[in-house]
Amino acid sequence: MEFQLDDAKAVLRRTPATLEILLTDLPEQLLRSNEGPDTWSPFDILGHLIHGEETDWIPRARIIVEHGEGRAFEPFDRFAMFVKSKGKSLGELLATFARLRSESLQQLDAMNLTPGLLSKRGLHPELGVVTLSQLLSTWVVHDLGHIGQIVRVMSKQYGDAVGPWREYLPVLSR
Amino acid sequence: MEFQLDDAKAVLRRTPATLEILLTDLPEQLLRSNEGPDTWSPFDILGHLIHGEETDWIPRARIIVEHGEGRAFEPFDRFAMFVKSKGKSLGELLATFARLRSESLQQLDAMNLTPGLLSKRGLHPELGVVTLSQLLSTWVVHDLGHIGQIVRVMSKQYGDAVGPWREYLPVLSR
C-alpha cells in the first residue's frame, strides 16, 4: 500500500480512544499482569506509548525536516516507562497519552508535510538512512503492534481457563 | 487467573465499541485487505465475530445448561461470513455486531449462572468434554485474539512503507 499521510493520521488519531474503550475500568489484575519475566503489562505498554510521544515520533520528524541526514536521532529508551509510570493510575496514563497524541497530531499538521518532505532522509543511530514517510509508517505500525500486544497479554491471563480450547486459540501461544 | 464471570463480561462488553472506534471511517483499502491467500481482512473478521454471536457462544452455553454432555454442540462454520457479509458495509457489520453482542450479554445475564452451572460439562464435537466456564473464557480470548488479528492485518499493509524499521516491528512477521 502506498503511503498516504491522511490515512496514517486517521489510524494514529484513533489509538487513544481505542485504548480508552478497551481498558478503562477493567480489573487491575488484567491491566497489571504480563506474559512472564521481562515482558510488559497493558499498563507498561501504555507508558511506553507515552514515552514515544514525548521523545520519539515528532522529535525525530523534526530532526529529519531540520537536519536531514546531518544529525542522527537520539536512541529511544525502551524502559523509561518503568520509572515514569510509577505510582500513576491507568486512567492517568490514558489521559496523558490522549493529550500528547492530540498535540503530536497538531504538530504534524503544522509541519505542512509535502511529498518532497515525506521522502526526505534522516539518520537512525542503528538502522542508518531512513525517510520521513518510513518514520510515520513506523509510528502507525508501532501503534497497531502495541494494541495487538495489549490484547495478547490480556488473553494470556485466560490461558488456563479455556481448557481444551487452547489449541484453537493461536493468540495464546504467540 | 481464576475465572470471574463479571470480569469476562467486562471484556466482552467492550469489544463492539473498541472495534467501532478503531475501524469506523478508515480507508476501504485498509479494511478490505488481508494477509494473502486464505487469510481474512478486518471486514471478514467482523463477519466472523457476528456469526459467532448467532451460532456459537450463547447457543452453546444453552446446550450445556440444558443438555450437559448429552448433546454435542453444532460444529462452527468458520467461513459462513464470506457469504453472509456480501454487499454489506463495514458500518452495517459494526452495528449488527454491537446489537447482537448486547443481546448475547442480556441472555447471559438471564441465565443466572451460579458457580455450579459454570462448572457444568458439555460436549464439544472435536475437543470432547468442556465446561461452561471454559466456553466463556474462550469467548473472551476469541474476542481479544481477533482484535489482535485485525490490527496485525492492518499493520501489514504498511509492511513495505516502514523500510528498515521492519526488523524492530515483530507484528509484521507474525
mmCIF file of C-alpha atoms in Angstrom:
data_model
loop_
_atom_site.group_PDB
_atom_site.id
_atom_site.type_symbol
_atom_site.label_atom_id
_atom_site.label_comp_id
_atom_site.label_asym_id
_atom_site.label_seq_id
_atom_site.Cartn_x
_atom_site.Cartn_y
_atom_site.Cartn_z
ATOM 1 C CA MET A 1 0.000 0.000 0.000
ATOM 2 C CA GLU A 2 1.421 3.388 -0.944
ATOM 3 C CA PHE A 3 1.943 5.743 2.000
ATOM 4 C CA GLN A 4 -0.829 8.354 2.371
ATOM 5 C CA LEU A 5 -0.341 10.922 5.115
ATOM 6 C CA ASP A 6 -4.080 11.364 5.744
ATOM 7 C CA ASP A 7 -4.605 7.606 6.116
ATOM 8 C CA ALA A 8 -1.721 7.361 8.577
ATOM 9 C CA LYS A 9 -3.182 10.216 10.624
ATOM 10 C CA ALA A 10 -6.593 8.504 10.585
ATOM 11 C CA VAL A 11 -5.081 5.472 12.322
ATOM 12 C CA LEU A 12 -2.920 7.496 14.721
ATOM 13 C CA ARG A 13 -5.897 9.620 15.772
ATOM 14 C CA ARG A 14 -7.894 6.531 16.821
ATOM 15 C CA THR A 15 -5.391 4.868 19.135
ATOM 16 C CA PRO A 16 -6.035 6.774 22.389
ATOM 17 C CA ALA A 17 -9.825 6.314 22.224
ATOM 18 C CA THR A 18 -9.438 2.673 21.198
ATOM 19 C CA LEU A 19 -7.299 2.007 24.275
ATOM 20 C CA GLU A 20 -9.635 4.018 26.487
ATOM 21 C CA ILE A 21 -12.649 1.961 25.439
ATOM 22 C CA LEU A 22 -10.716 -1.284 25.647
ATOM 23 C CA LEU A 23 -9.082 -0.735 29.057
ATOM 24 C CA THR A 24 -10.999 1.734 31.218
ATOM 25 C CA ASP A 25 -12.326 0.136 34.416
ATOM 26 C CA LEU A 26 -11.069 -3.354 33.625
ATOM 27 C CA PRO A 27 -9.898 -5.381 36.655
ATOM 28 C CA GLU A 28 -6.449 -4.289 37.903
ATOM 29 C CA GLN A 29 -5.194 -7.863 37.596
ATOM 30 C CA LEU A 30 -5.865 -7.859 33.861
ATOM 31 C CA LEU A 31 -4.186 -4.469 33.400
ATOM 32 C CA ARG A 32 -1.087 -5.190 35.504
ATOM 33 C CA SER A 33 -0.283 -8.777 34.520
ATOM 34 C CA ASN A 34 2.336 -9.512 31.885
ATOM 35 C CA GLU A 35 3.467 -12.581 29.884
ATOM 36 C CA GLY A 36 6.258 -13.572 32.271
ATOM 37 C CA PRO A 37 9.732 -12.244 33.199
ATOM 38 C CA ASP A 38 10.928 -9.295 31.085
ATOM 39 C CA THR A 39 7.564 -8.802 29.394
ATOM 40 C CA TRP A 40 5.130 -5.912 29.623
ATOM 41 C CA SER A 41 1.642 -5.490 31.056
ATOM 42 C CA PRO A 42 -1.010 -3.309 29.364
ATOM 43 C CA PHE A 43 -0.061 -0.661 31.966
ATOM 44 C CA ASP A 44 3.614 -0.852 30.952
ATOM 45 C CA ILE A 45 2.752 -0.691 27.242
ATOM 46 C CA LEU A 46 0.705 2.445 27.748
ATOM 47 C CA GLY A 47 3.682 4.079 29.485
ATOM 48 C CA HIS A 48 5.851 3.068 26.533
ATOM 49 C CA LEU A 49 3.406 4.713 24.102
ATOM 50 C CA ILE A 50 3.529 7.902 26.184
ATOM 51 C CA HIS A 51 7.319 7.944 26.134
ATOM 52 C CA GLY A 52 7.161 7.563 22.344
ATOM 53 C CA GLU A 53 5.038 10.687 22.039
ATOM 54 C CA GLU A 54 7.477 12.606 24.213
ATOM 55 C CA THR A 55 10.781 11.537 22.724
ATOM 56 C CA ASP A 56 10.355 9.584 19.514
ATOM 57 C CA TRP A 57 7.894 10.405 16.737
ATOM 58 C CA ILE A 58 7.557 14.163 16.438
ATOM 59 C CA PRO A 59 11.069 14.911 17.768
ATOM 60 C CA ARG A 60 12.533 12.584 15.129
ATOM 61 C CA ALA A 61 10.304 14.002 12.385
ATOM 62 C CA ARG A 62 11.632 17.463 13.304
ATOM 63 C CA ILE A 63 15.240 16.275 13.177
ATOM 64 C CA ILE A 64 14.662 14.960 9.640
ATOM 65 C CA VAL A 65 12.957 18.160 8.474
ATOM 66 C CA GLU A 66 15.550 20.438 10.069
ATOM 67 C CA HIS A 67 18.775 18.463 9.806
ATOM 68 C CA GLY A 68 18.217 15.650 7.286
ATOM 69 C CA GLU A 69 20.987 13.072 7.490
ATOM 70 C CA GLY A 70 23.225 15.585 9.225
ATOM 71 C CA ARG A 71 22.098 14.667 12.729
ATOM 72 C CA ALA A 72 21.281 11.164 13.957
ATOM 73 C CA PHE A 73 18.199 10.612 16.169
ATOM 74 C CA GLU A 74 18.627 10.183 19.919
ATOM 75 C CA PRO A 75 18.370 6.451 20.773
ATOM 76 C CA PHE A 76 14.922 5.564 22.147
ATOM 77 C CA ASP A 77 14.769 4.340 25.753
ATOM 78 C CA ARG A 78 12.526 1.244 25.746
ATOM 79 C CA PHE A 79 12.467 1.019 29.542
ATOM 80 C CA ALA A 80 11.880 4.615 30.604
ATOM 81 C CA MET A 81 8.247 3.950 31.446
ATOM 82 C CA PHE A 82 9.066 1.628 34.343
ATOM 83 C CA VAL A 83 10.228 4.689 36.256
ATOM 84 C CA LYS A 84 7.959 7.319 34.725
ATOM 85 C CA SER A 85 4.660 5.436 35.178
ATOM 86 C CA LYS A 86 5.348 4.551 38.813
ATOM 87 C CA GLY A 87 2.500 5.426 41.163
ATOM 88 C CA LYS A 88 0.192 6.501 38.333
ATOM 89 C CA SER A 89 -3.210 5.005 37.617
ATOM 90 C CA LEU A 90 -4.157 3.549 34.259
ATOM 91 C CA GLY A 91 -6.722 6.348 33.889
ATOM 92 C CA GLU A 92 -3.982 8.947 34.309
ATOM 93 C CA LEU A 93 -1.837 7.241 31.671
ATOM 94 C CA LEU A 94 -4.778 7.063 29.249
ATOM 95 C CA ALA A 95 -5.471 10.789 29.714
ATOM 96 C CA THR A 96 -1.807 11.700 29.300
ATOM 97 C CA PHE A 97 -1.497 9.600 26.165
ATOM 98 C CA ALA A 98 -4.658 11.138 24.646
ATOM 99 C CA ARG A 99 -3.382 14.656 25.327
ATOM 100 C CA LEU A 100 0.102 14.008 23.981
ATOM 101 C CA ARG A 101 -1.183 12.240 20.863
ATOM 102 C CA SER A 102 -3.520 15.106 20.119
ATOM 103 C CA GLU A 103 -0.600 17.541 20.462
ATOM 104 C CA SER A 104 1.593 15.340 18.272
ATOM 105 C CA LEU A 105 -1.017 15.347 15.503
ATOM 106 C CA GLN A 106 -1.360 19.123 15.718
ATOM 107 C CA GLN A 107 2.406 19.438 15.436
ATOM 108 C CA LEU A 108 2.380 17.063 12.476
ATOM 109 C CA ASP A 109 -0.249 19.217 10.750
ATOM 110 C CA ALA A 110 1.766 22.344 11.461
ATOM 111 C CA MET A 111 4.756 20.810 9.655
ATOM 112 C CA ASN A 112 2.810 21.059 6.364
ATOM 113 C CA LEU A 113 4.490 17.974 5.005
ATOM 114 C CA THR A 114 4.761 17.905 1.226
ATOM 115 C CA PRO A 115 5.609 14.786 -0.843
ATOM 116 C CA GLY A 116 9.112 16.225 -1.109
ATOM 117 C CA LEU A 117 9.492 16.457 2.663
ATOM 118 C CA LEU A 118 7.969 12.997 3.167
ATOM 119 C CA SER A 119 10.759 11.483 1.114
ATOM 120 C CA LYS A 120 13.450 13.480 2.933
ATOM 121 C CA ARG A 121 16.130 11.342 4.553
ATOM 122 C CA GLY A 122 17.271 11.183 8.145
ATOM 123 C CA LEU A 123 19.802 9.124 10.068
ATOM 124 C CA HIS A 124 18.780 6.402 12.537
ATOM 125 C CA PRO A 125 21.559 5.629 15.056
ATOM 126 C CA GLU A 126 21.352 1.893 14.318
ATOM 127 C CA LEU A 127 19.364 1.428 11.119
ATOM 128 C CA GLY A 128 21.145 4.084 9.080
ATOM 129 C CA VAL A 129 19.363 6.095 6.397
ATOM 130 C CA VAL A 130 15.569 6.267 6.704
ATOM 131 C CA THR A 131 12.922 8.601 5.279
ATOM 132 C CA LEU A 132 10.286 10.720 6.960
ATOM 133 C CA SER A 133 7.463 8.653 5.421
ATOM 134 C CA GLN A 134 9.129 5.491 6.782
ATOM 135 C CA LEU A 135 9.187 7.102 10.240
ATOM 136 C CA LEU A 136 5.479 7.964 10.034
ATOM 137 C CA SER A 137 4.592 4.483 8.729
ATOM 138 C CA THR A 138 6.546 3.011 11.625
ATOM 139 C CA TRP A 139 4.540 5.165 14.035
ATOM 140 C CA VAL A 140 1.329 3.638 12.643
ATOM 141 C CA VAL A 141 2.619 0.060 12.804
ATOM 142 C CA HIS A 142 4.040 0.690 16.283
ATOM 143 C CA ASP A 143 0.569 1.753 17.497
ATOM 144 C CA LEU A 144 -1.144 -1.246 15.904
ATOM 145 C CA GLY A 145 1.502 -3.663 17.121
ATOM 146 C CA HIS A 146 1.138 -2.468 20.704
ATOM 147 C CA ILE A 147 -2.666 -2.676 20.585
ATOM 148 C CA GLY A 148 -2.111 -6.254 19.439
ATOM 149 C CA GLN A 149 0.361 -6.837 22.267
ATOM 150 C CA ILE A 150 -2.108 -5.482 24.833
ATOM 151 C CA VAL A 151 -4.906 -7.850 23.757
ATOM 152 C CA ARG A 152 -2.447 -10.751 23.585
ATOM 153 C CA VAL A 153 -1.208 -10.103 27.131
ATOM 154 C CA MET A 154 -4.802 -9.857 28.357
ATOM 155 C CA SER A 155 -5.805 -13.060 26.578
ATOM 156 C CA LYS A 156 -2.937 -14.968 28.207
ATOM 157 C CA GLN A 157 -4.459 -14.365 31.631
ATOM 158 C CA TYR A 158 -7.163 -16.787 30.403
ATOM 159 C CA GLY A 159 -4.641 -19.347 29.148
ATOM 160 C CA ASP A 160 -5.589 -21.999 31.689
ATOM 161 C CA ALA A 161 -9.259 -21.058 31.958
ATOM 162 C CA VAL A 162 -10.031 -22.022 28.340
ATOM 163 C CA GLY A 163 -9.158 -25.687 28.943
ATOM 164 C CA PRO A 164 -9.094 -27.837 25.781
ATOM 165 C CA TRP A 165 -9.971 -24.858 23.535
ATOM 166 C CA ARG A 166 -6.358 -23.685 23.846
ATOM 167 C CA GLU A 167 -5.386 -25.498 20.649
ATOM 168 C CA TYR A 168 -7.893 -23.418 18.640
ATOM 169 C CA LEU A 169 -6.612 -20.109 20.035
ATOM 170 C CA PRO A 170 -3.276 -19.223 18.398
ATOM 171 C CA VAL A 171 -3.075 -15.926 20.323
ATOM 172 C CA LEU A 172 -2.283 -17.946 23.463
ATOM 173 C CA SER A 173 0.932 -19.345 22.008
ATOM 174 C CA ARG A 174 2.391 -16.210 20.422
ATOM 175 C CA MET B 1 -6.111 -16.144 36.741
ATOM 176 C CA GLU B 2 -9.227 -17.710 38.197
ATOM 177 C CA PHE B 3 -12.340 -17.307 36.049
ATOM 178 C CA GLN B 4 -14.643 -14.456 37.194
ATOM 179 C CA LEU B 5 -17.902 -14.084 35.297
ATOM 180 C CA ASP B 6 -18.103 -10.317 35.864
ATOM 181 C CA ASP B 7 -14.567 -9.775 34.579
ATOM 182 C CA ALA B 8 -15.290 -11.830 31.470
ATOM 183 C CA LYS B 9 -18.420 -9.789 30.820
ATOM 184 C CA ALA B 10 -16.430 -6.565 31.283
ATOM 185 C CA VAL B 11 -14.146 -7.571 28.410
ATOM 186 C CA LEU B 12 -16.951 -8.901 26.190
ATOM 187 C CA ARG B 13 -18.957 -5.693 26.636
ATOM 188 C CA ARG B 14 -16.101 -3.551 25.328
ATOM 189 C CA THR B 15 -15.384 -5.321 22.048
ATOM 190 C CA PRO B 16 -18.033 -3.711 19.782
ATOM 191 C CA ALA B 17 -17.156 -0.141 20.830
ATOM 192 C CA THR B 18 -13.427 -0.891 20.614
ATOM 193 C CA LEU B 19 -13.847 -2.064 17.018
ATOM 194 C CA GLU B 20 -16.113 0.848 16.194
ATOM 195 C CA ILE B 21 -13.559 3.396 17.388
ATOM 196 C CA LEU B 22 -10.704 1.537 15.739
ATOM 197 C CA LEU B 23 -12.321 0.968 12.318
ATOM 198 C CA THR B 24 -15.083 3.493 11.567
ATOM 199 C CA ASP B 25 -14.279 5.654 8.515
ATOM 200 C CA LEU B 26 -10.853 4.155 7.904
ATOM 201 C CA PRO B 27 -9.875 3.867 4.223
ATOM 202 C CA GLU B 28 -11.610 0.924 2.464
ATOM 203 C CA GLN B 29 -8.237 -0.417 1.353
ATOM 204 C CA LEU B 30 -7.155 -0.858 4.960
ATOM 205 C CA LEU B 31 -10.444 -2.539 5.911
ATOM 206 C CA ARG B 32 -10.654 -4.903 2.940
ATOM 207 C CA SER B 33 -7.032 -6.035 2.591
ATOM 208 C CA ASN B 34 -5.880 -9.323 4.085
ATOM 209 C CA GLU B 35 -2.534 -11.052 4.735
ATOM 210 C CA GLY B 36 -2.518 -13.064 1.485
ATOM 211 C CA PRO B 37 -4.386 -16.103 0.107
ATOM 212 C CA ASP B 38 -6.758 -17.791 2.560
ATOM 213 C CA THR B 39 -6.439 -15.054 5.169
ATOM 214 C CA TRP B 40 -9.000 -12.578 6.443
ATOM 215 C CA SER B 41 -9.432 -8.821 6.194
ATOM 216 C CA PRO B 42 -10.782 -6.723 9.114
ATOM 217 C CA PHE B 43 -14.123 -6.813 7.236
ATOM 218 C CA ASP B 44 -14.049 -10.642 7.111
ATOM 219 C CA ILE B 45 -13.111 -10.889 10.796
ATOM 220 C CA LEU B 46 -16.043 -8.704 11.785
ATOM 221 C CA GLY B 47 -18.379 -11.023 9.860
ATOM 222 C CA HIS B 48 -16.835 -13.972 11.696
ATOM 223 C CA LEU B 49 -17.492 -12.310 15.063
ATOM 224 C CA ILE B 50 -21.138 -11.741 14.038
ATOM 225 C CA HIS B 51 -21.528 -15.390 13.072
ATOM 226 C CA GLY B 52 -20.140 -16.358 16.472
ATOM 227 C CA GLU B 53 -22.834 -14.343 18.240
ATOM 228 C CA GLU B 54 -25.511 -16.015 16.141
ATOM 229 C CA THR B 55 -24.420 -19.624 16.290
ATOM 230 C CA ASP B 56 -21.652 -20.178 18.795
ATOM 231 C CA TRP B 57 -21.418 -18.616 22.238
ATOM 232 C CA ILE B 58 -24.900 -18.303 23.711
ATOM 233 C CA PRO B 59 -26.329 -21.265 21.745
ATOM 234 C CA ARG B 60 -23.535 -23.482 23.109
ATOM 235 C CA ALA B 61 -23.936 -22.105 26.629
ATOM 236 C CA ARG B 62 -27.619 -23.030 26.416
ATOM 237 C CA ILE B 63 -26.819 -26.544 25.230
ATOM 238 C CA ILE B 64 -24.543 -27.045 28.246
ATOM 239 C CA VAL B 65 -27.104 -25.677 30.710
ATOM 240 C CA GLU B 66 -29.999 -27.651 29.207
ATOM 241 C CA HIS B 67 -28.364 -30.867 28.000
ATOM 242 C CA GLY B 68 -24.952 -31.133 29.672
ATOM 243 C CA GLU B 69 -22.815 -33.764 27.977
ATOM 244 C CA GLY B 70 -25.941 -35.344 26.486
ATOM 245 C CA ARG B 71 -25.865 -33.294 23.330
ATOM 246 C CA ALA B 72 -22.759 -32.215 21.404
ATOM 247 C CA PHE B 73 -22.511 -28.647 20.052
ATOM 248 C CA GLU B 74 -23.163 -27.976 16.361
ATOM 249 C CA PRO B 75 -19.799 -27.565 14.591
ATOM 250 C CA PHE B 76 -18.989 -23.868 13.981
ATOM 251 C CA ASP B 77 -18.767 -22.714 10.350
ATOM 252 C CA ARG B 78 -15.590 -20.641 10.073
ATOM 253 C CA PHE B 79 -16.374 -19.482 6.537
ATOM 254 C CA ALA B 80 -20.059 -18.531 6.753
ATOM 255 C CA MET B 81 -19.263 -14.811 6.786
ATOM 256 C CA PHE B 82 -17.895 -14.816 3.222
ATOM 257 C CA VAL B 83 -21.484 -15.322 2.028
ATOM 258 C CA LYS B 84 -23.342 -13.534 4.818
ATOM 259 C CA SER B 85 -21.311 -10.291 4.762
ATOM 260 C CA LYS B 86 -21.532 -9.897 0.981
ATOM 261 C CA GLY B 87 -22.736 -6.476 -0.161
ATOM 262 C CA LYS B 88 -22.748 -5.065 3.376
ATOM 263 C CA SER B 89 -20.767 -2.042 4.522
ATOM 264 C CA LEU B 90 -18.379 -2.130 7.461
ATOM 265 C CA GLY B 91 -20.691 0.267 9.286
ATOM 266 C CA GLU B 92 -23.561 -2.198 8.922
ATOM 267 C CA LEU B 93 -21.421 -5.033 10.258
ATOM 268 C CA LEU B 94 -20.306 -2.924 13.241
ATOM 269 C CA ALA B 95 -23.925 -2.049 14.070
ATOM 270 C CA THR B 96 -25.057 -5.665 13.723
ATOM 271 C CA PHE B 97 -22.223 -6.902 15.912
ATOM 272 C CA ALA B 98 -22.969 -4.281 18.601
ATOM 273 C CA ARG B 99 -26.655 -5.234 18.654
ATOM 274 C CA LEU B 100 -26.001 -8.979 18.756
ATOM 275 C CA ARG B 101 -23.327 -8.680 21.458
ATOM 276 C CA SER B 102 -25.668 -6.606 23.601
ATOM 277 C CA GLU B 103 -28.375 -9.257 23.194
ATOM 278 C CA SER B 104 -25.897 -12.030 23.976
ATOM 279 C CA LEU B 105 -24.892 -10.343 27.219
ATOM 280 C CA GLN B 106 -28.531 -9.873 28.204
ATOM 281 C CA GLN B 107 -29.132 -13.558 27.546
ATOM 282 C CA LEU B 108 -26.061 -14.420 29.573
ATOM 283 C CA ASP B 109 -27.374 -12.365 32.492
ATOM 284 C CA ALA B 110 -30.771 -14.033 32.208
ATOM 285 C CA MET B 111 -29.135 -17.445 32.612
ATOM 286 C CA ASN B 112 -28.269 -16.529 36.234
ATOM 287 C CA LEU B 113 -25.107 -18.583 36.144
ATOM 288 C CA THR B 114 -24.030 -19.939 39.521
ATOM 289 C CA PRO B 115 -20.596 -21.416 40.292
ATOM 290 C CA GLY B 116 -22.264 -24.821 39.991
ATOM 291 C CA LEU B 117 -23.541 -24.090 36.493
ATOM 292 C CA LEU B 118 -20.220 -22.560 35.452
ATOM 293 C CA SER B 119 -18.504 -25.866 36.128
ATOM 294 C CA LYS B 120 -21.180 -27.871 34.313
ATOM 295 C CA ARG B 121 -19.858 -30.003 31.486
ATOM 296 C CA GLY B 122 -20.800 -30.078 27.828
ATOM 297 C CA LEU B 123 -19.590 -31.973 24.772
ATOM 298 C CA HIS B 124 -17.575 -30.326 22.010
ATOM 299 C CA PRO B 125 -17.800 -32.267 18.712
ATOM 300 C CA GLU B 126 -14.000 -32.387 18.358
ATOM 301 C CA LEU B 127 -12.481 -31.425 21.716
ATOM 302 C CA GLY B 128 -14.656 -33.668 23.874
ATOM 303 C CA VAL B 129 -15.671 -32.693 27.401
ATOM 304 C CA VAL B 130 -15.527 -28.964 28.188
ATOM 305 C CA THR B 131 -17.101 -26.783 30.894
ATOM 306 C CA LEU B 132 -19.300 -23.723 30.676
ATOM 307 C CA SER B 133 -16.620 -21.521 32.260
ATOM 308 C CA GLN B 134 -14.131 -22.780 29.648
ATOM 309 C CA LEU B 135 -16.612 -21.808 26.927
ATOM 310 C CA LEU B 136 -16.995 -18.295 28.365
ATOM 311 C CA SER B 137 -13.220 -17.909 28.803
ATOM 312 C CA THR B 138 -12.804 -18.969 25.174
ATOM 313 C CA TRP B 139 -15.313 -16.312 24.138
ATOM 314 C CA VAL B 140 -13.135 -13.655 25.835
ATOM 315 C CA VAL B 141 -9.890 -14.919 24.310
ATOM 316 C CA HIS B 142 -11.596 -15.267 20.907
ATOM 317 C CA ASP B 143 -12.575 -11.558 21.036
ATOM 318 C CA LEU B 144 -9.103 -10.454 22.100
ATOM 319 C CA GLY B 145 -7.402 -12.706 19.555
ATOM 320 C CA HIS B 146 -9.464 -11.264 16.710
ATOM 321 C CA ILE B 147 -8.834 -7.666 17.801
ATOM 322 C CA GLY B 148 -5.157 -8.625 17.671
ATOM 323 C CA GLN B 149 -5.626 -10.177 14.227
ATOM 324 C CA ILE B 150 -7.351 -7.027 12.922
ATOM 325 C CA VAL B 151 -4.519 -4.724 13.999
ATOM 326 C CA ARG B 152 -1.948 -7.192 12.652
ATOM 327 C CA VAL B 153 -3.655 -7.332 9.248
ATOM 328 C CA MET B 154 -3.842 -3.532 9.173
ATOM 329 C CA SER B 155 -0.202 -3.161 10.152
ATOM 330 C CA LYS B 156 0.897 -5.474 7.320
ATOM 331 C CA GLN B 157 -0.457 -3.020 4.761
ATOM 332 C CA TYR B 158 2.461 -0.833 5.925
ATOM 333 C CA GLY B 159 4.988 -3.660 5.664
ATOM 334 C CA ASP B 160 6.950 -2.066 2.805
ATOM 335 C CA ALA B 161 6.344 1.535 3.838
ATOM 336 C CA VAL B 162 8.335 1.210 7.081
ATOM 337 C CA GLY B 163 11.580 0.454 5.231
ATOM 338 C CA PRO B 164 14.494 -0.557 7.515
ATOM 339 C CA TRP B 165 12.326 -0.315 10.657
ATOM 340 C CA ARG B 166 10.760 -3.650 9.720
ATOM 341 C CA GLU B 167 13.238 -5.557 11.895
ATOM 342 C CA TYR B 168 12.078 -3.676 15.006
ATOM 343 C CA LEU B 169 8.389 -4.426 14.352
ATOM 344 C CA PRO B 170 7.644 -8.074 15.185
ATOM 345 C CA VAL B 171 3.940 -7.633 14.321
ATOM 346 C CA LEU B 172 4.952 -7.533 10.640
ATOM 347 C CA SER B 173 6.369 -11.055 10.674
ATOM 348 C CA ARG B 174 3.640 -12.843 12.633
#
